[in-house]
XYZ file of C-alpha atoms in Angstrom:
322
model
C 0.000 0.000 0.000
C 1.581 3.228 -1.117
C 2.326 6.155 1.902
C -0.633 8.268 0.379
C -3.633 5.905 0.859
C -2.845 6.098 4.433
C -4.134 9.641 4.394
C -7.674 10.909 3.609
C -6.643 13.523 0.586
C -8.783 16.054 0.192
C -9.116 19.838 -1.595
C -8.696 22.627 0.299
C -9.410 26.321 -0.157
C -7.126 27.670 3.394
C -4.829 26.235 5.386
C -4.806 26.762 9.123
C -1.628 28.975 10.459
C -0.142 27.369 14.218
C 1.265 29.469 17.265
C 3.559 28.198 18.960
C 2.646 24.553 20.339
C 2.453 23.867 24.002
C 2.011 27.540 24.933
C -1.423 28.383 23.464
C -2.315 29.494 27.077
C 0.231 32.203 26.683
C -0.233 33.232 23.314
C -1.897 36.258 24.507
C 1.341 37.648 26.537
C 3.451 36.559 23.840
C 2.188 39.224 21.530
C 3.446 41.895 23.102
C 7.323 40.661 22.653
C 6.002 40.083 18.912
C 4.584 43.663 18.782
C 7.702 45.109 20.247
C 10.081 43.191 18.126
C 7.281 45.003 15.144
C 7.709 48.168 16.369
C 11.867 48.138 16.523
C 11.792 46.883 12.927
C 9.279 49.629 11.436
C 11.177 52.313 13.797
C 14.705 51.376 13.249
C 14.451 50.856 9.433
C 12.724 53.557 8.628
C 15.016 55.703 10.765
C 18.218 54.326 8.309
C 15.627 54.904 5.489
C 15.369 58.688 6.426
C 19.027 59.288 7.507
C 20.272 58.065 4.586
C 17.832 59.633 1.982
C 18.562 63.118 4.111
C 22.014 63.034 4.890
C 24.057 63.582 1.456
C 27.286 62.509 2.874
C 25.404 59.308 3.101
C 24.818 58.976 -0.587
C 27.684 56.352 -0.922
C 27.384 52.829 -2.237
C 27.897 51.228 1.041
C 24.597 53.204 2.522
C 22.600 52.715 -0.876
C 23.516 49.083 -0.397
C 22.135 49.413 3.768
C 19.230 51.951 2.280
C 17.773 48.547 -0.207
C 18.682 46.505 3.532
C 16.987 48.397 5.386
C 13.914 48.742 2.753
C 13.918 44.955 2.344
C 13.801 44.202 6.337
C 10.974 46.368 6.696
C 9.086 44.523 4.193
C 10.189 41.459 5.531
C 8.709 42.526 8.948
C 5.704 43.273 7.601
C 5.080 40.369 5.333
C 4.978 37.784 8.295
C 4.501 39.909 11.707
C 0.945 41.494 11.560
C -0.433 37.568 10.117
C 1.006 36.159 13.239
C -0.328 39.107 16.045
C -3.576 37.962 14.424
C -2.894 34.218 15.379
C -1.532 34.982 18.977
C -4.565 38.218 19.860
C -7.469 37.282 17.477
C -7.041 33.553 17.206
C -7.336 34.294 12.976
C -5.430 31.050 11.936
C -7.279 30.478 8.739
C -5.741 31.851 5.727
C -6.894 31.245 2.066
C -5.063 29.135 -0.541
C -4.045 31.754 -2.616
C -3.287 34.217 -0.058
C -0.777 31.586 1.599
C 0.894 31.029 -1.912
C 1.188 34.801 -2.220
C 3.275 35.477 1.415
C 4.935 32.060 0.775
C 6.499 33.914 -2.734
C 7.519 37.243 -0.641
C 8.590 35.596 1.848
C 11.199 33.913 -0.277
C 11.718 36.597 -2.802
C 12.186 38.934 -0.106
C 14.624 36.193 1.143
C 16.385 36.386 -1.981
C 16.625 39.702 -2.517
C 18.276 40.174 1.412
C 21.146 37.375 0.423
C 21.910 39.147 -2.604
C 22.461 42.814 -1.168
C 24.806 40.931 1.615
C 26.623 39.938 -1.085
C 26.916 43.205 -2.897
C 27.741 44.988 0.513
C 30.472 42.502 0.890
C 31.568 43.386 -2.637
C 31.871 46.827 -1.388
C 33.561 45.915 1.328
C 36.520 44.430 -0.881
C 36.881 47.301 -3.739
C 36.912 49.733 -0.647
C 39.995 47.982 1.744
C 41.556 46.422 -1.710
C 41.325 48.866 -4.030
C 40.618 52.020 -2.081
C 42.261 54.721 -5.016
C 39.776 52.814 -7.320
C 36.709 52.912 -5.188
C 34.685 55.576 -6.588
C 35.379 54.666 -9.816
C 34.551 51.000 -9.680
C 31.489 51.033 -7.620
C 29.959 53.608 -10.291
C 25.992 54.798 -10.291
C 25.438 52.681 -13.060
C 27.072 49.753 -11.826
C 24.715 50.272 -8.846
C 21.806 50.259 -10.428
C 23.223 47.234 -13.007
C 23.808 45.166 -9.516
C 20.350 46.091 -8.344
C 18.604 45.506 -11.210
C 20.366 41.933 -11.149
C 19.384 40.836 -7.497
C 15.641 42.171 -8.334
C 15.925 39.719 -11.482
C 17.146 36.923 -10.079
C 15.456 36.844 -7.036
C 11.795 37.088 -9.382
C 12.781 34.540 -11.362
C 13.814 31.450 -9.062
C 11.103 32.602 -6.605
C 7.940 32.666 -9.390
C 7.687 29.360 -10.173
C 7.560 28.281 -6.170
C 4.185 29.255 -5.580
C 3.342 27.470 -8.908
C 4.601 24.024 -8.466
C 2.072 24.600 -5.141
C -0.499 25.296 -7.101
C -0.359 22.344 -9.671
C -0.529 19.980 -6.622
C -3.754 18.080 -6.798
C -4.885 17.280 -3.064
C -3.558 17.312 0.683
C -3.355 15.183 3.615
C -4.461 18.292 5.796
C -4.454 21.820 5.786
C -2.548 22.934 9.330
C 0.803 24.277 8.817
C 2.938 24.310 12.213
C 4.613 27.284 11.080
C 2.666 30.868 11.661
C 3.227 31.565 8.078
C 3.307 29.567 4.715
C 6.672 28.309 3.559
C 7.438 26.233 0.643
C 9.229 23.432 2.632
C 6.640 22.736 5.187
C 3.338 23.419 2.616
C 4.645 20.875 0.098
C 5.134 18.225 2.611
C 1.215 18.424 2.989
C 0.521 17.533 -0.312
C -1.003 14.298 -1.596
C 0.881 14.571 -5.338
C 4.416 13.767 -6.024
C 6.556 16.389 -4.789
C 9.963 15.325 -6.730
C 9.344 18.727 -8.454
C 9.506 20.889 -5.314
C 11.983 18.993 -3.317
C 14.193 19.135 -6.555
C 13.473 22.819 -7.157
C 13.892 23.735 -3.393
C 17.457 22.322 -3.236
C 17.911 24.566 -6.530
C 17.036 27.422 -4.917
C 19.089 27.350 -1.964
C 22.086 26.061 -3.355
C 21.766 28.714 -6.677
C 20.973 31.492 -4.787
C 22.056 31.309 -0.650
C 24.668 28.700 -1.552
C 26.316 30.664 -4.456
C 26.136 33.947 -2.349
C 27.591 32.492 0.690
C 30.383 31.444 -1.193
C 31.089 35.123 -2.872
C 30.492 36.390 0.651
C 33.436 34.160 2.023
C 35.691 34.337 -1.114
C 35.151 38.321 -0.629
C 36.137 38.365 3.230
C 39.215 35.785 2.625
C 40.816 38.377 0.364
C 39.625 41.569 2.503
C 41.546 39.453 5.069
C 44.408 38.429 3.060
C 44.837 42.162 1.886
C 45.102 43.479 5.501
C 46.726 41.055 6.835
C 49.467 41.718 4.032
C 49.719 45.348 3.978
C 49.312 47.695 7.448
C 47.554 50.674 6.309
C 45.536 53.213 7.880
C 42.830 53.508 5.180
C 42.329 49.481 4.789
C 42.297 49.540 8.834
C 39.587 51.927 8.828
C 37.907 50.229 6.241
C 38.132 46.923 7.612
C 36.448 48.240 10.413
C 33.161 48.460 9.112
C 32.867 44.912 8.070
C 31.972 44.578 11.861
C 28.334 45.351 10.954
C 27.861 43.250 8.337
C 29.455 40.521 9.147
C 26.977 40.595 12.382
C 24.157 40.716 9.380
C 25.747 38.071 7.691
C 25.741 35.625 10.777
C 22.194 36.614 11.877
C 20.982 35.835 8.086
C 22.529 32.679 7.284
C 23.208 30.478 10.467
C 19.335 30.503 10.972
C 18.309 30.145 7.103
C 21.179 27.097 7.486
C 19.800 25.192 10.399
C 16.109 25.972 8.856
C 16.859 24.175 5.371
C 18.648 21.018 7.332
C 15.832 20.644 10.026
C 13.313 20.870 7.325
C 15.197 17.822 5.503
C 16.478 15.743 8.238
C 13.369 16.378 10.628
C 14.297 14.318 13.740
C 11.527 13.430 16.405
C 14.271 14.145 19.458
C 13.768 17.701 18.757
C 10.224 18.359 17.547
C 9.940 22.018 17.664
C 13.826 22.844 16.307
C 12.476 23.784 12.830
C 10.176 26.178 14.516
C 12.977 27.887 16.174
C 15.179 28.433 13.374
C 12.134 29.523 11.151
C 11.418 32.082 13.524
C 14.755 33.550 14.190
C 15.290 33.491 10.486
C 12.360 35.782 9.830
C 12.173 38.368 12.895
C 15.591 38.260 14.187
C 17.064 39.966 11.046
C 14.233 42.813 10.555
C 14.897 43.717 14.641
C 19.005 43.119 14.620
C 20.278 44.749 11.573
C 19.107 48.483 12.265
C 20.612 47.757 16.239
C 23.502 46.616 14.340
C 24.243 48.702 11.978
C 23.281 51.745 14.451
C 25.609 50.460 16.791
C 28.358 49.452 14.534
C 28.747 52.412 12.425
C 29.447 55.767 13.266
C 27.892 57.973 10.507
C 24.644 55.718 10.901
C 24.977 56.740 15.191
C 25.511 60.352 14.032
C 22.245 60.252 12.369
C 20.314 58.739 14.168
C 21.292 60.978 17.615
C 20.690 64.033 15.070
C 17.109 62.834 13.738
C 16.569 61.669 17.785
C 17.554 65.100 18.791
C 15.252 66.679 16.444
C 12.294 65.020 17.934
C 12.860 65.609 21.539
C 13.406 69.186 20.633
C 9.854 69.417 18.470
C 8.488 68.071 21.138
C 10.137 70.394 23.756
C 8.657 73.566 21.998
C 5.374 72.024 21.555
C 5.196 71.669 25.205
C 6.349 75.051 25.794
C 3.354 76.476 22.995
């Protein structure tokens, strides 16, 4: 007897989104960390968004690079956030086929899109320590917007046809997703069908896209490293100083997105809940961490934010005063 006659395949029009198991009770409190987490997202993002639009000594390929960051978190934030304060305040676990197919493609576009601007920051990061006299002409407007334009592509094209092979899937063994959001690796594994197609296409996708940009990531850093280790200079010091940040960003992106893909393939029953940790840290822990990070990390960022700060406690000094 084949492995799908043991399950009752049906249609389905929604599938049903899960909290976290064993803590229903406090699914209530736990909102507030989630709205919190929500709120430092939208607040520091849009804080790099502004000081970087604003501040024209900020108008530099490293901070364009952090500006699409920055843009891309925020989106990221509120692609999966707001769905799961629904699940933990409202109890609104339903969500409709097509809906679930549509955040299951930003999710991983989005996902895309973040791996490839780490890769062109850490492209910046080399031309600036190992070519420094060459910098400004290298790392051109155009070239900018020809590296943009690229990451945009790509990441449309290996994320389309995701939601697609979904789609073409005839019937499922049941519609409730232990994740609070729909992602390719868990939604296919309810399906009925053959699913050679998606597990084939998945391991595309992360090996074309994360797997390929990992290794540029590394092959960047063990030349930045080679080149300061090789020559002492002030300027490649300096400059190797603000790989700090985003190698923080780096870390916080991939070790998660890593342990997610393995769990998801090697699911072990000593450890139930693992691949609900790691899918959790890989979506809100970079939105939150990267604007701390980077605010932290690098000074011109600090300046501007203290400045824009600054400017609000004094509006709302004189307002007081009126």
């Amino acid at each position: 007897m084949s492995n799908i006659n043991l399950y009752n395949c049906s249609n389905t029009s929604a599938f049903i989104l899960s909290g976290i198991p064993n803590l229903e009770d406090f699914h209530f409190w736990l909102g507030f960390p989630l709205l919190s987490m929500y709120v430092i997202a939208v607040m520091g993002n849009a804080s790099i968004l502004y000081i970087i639009k604003v501040e024209q000594e900020l108008h530099e390929p490293m901070y364009i690079f952090l500006f699409m960051l920055s843009l891309i978190d925020l989106l990221l934030a509120t692609t999966t956030m707001p769905r799961m304060l629904g699940i933990f305040w409202s109890d609104e676990r339903e969500i409709a086929f097509d809906a679930c197919l549509t955040q299951m493609f930003f999710i991983h576009f989005l996902s895309a899109l973040e791996s490839g601007i780490l890769v062109a920051m850490a492209v910046d990061r080399y031309v600036a320590i190992c070519h420094p006299l060459r910098y400004s002409s290298i790392l051109t407007t155009e070239k900018i917007c020809k590296m943009s334009a690229l990451i945009l592509g790509r990441g449309a094209l290996v994320m389309i046809p995701i939601p697609l092979i979904i789609k073409r899937l005839p019937q499922w063994k049941h519609n409730v997703l232990t994740h609070s959001y729909c992602l390719h690796q868990e939604v296919m594994n309810l399906a009925c069908g053959d699913i050679r197609v998606n597990i084939i296409y998945g391991l595309f996708v992360i090996l074309s896209v994360m797997g390929v940009d990992s290794l540029f990531i590394s092959i960047s850093y063990m030349l930045i490293i080679k080149a300061v280790l090789g020559v002492v200079e002030d300027a490649s010091s300096k400059a190797f100083g603000t790989c700090a940040a985003h190698i923080c960003a780096v870390l916080v992106y991939y070790i998660p997105l890593i342990g997610l893909s393995v769990v998801h393939r090697f699911k072990t029953n000593s450890t139930p809940n693992l691949h609900l940790l790691f899918g959790n840290v890989y979506l809100l822990l970079p939105p939150v961490i990267n604007p701390l990070i980077y605010g932290i990390k690098t000074k011109q960022i600090r300046n501007g934010l203290k400045k824009l700060y600054g400017k609000i406690i004094g509006q709302e000094k004189n307002s007081r005063k009126i």
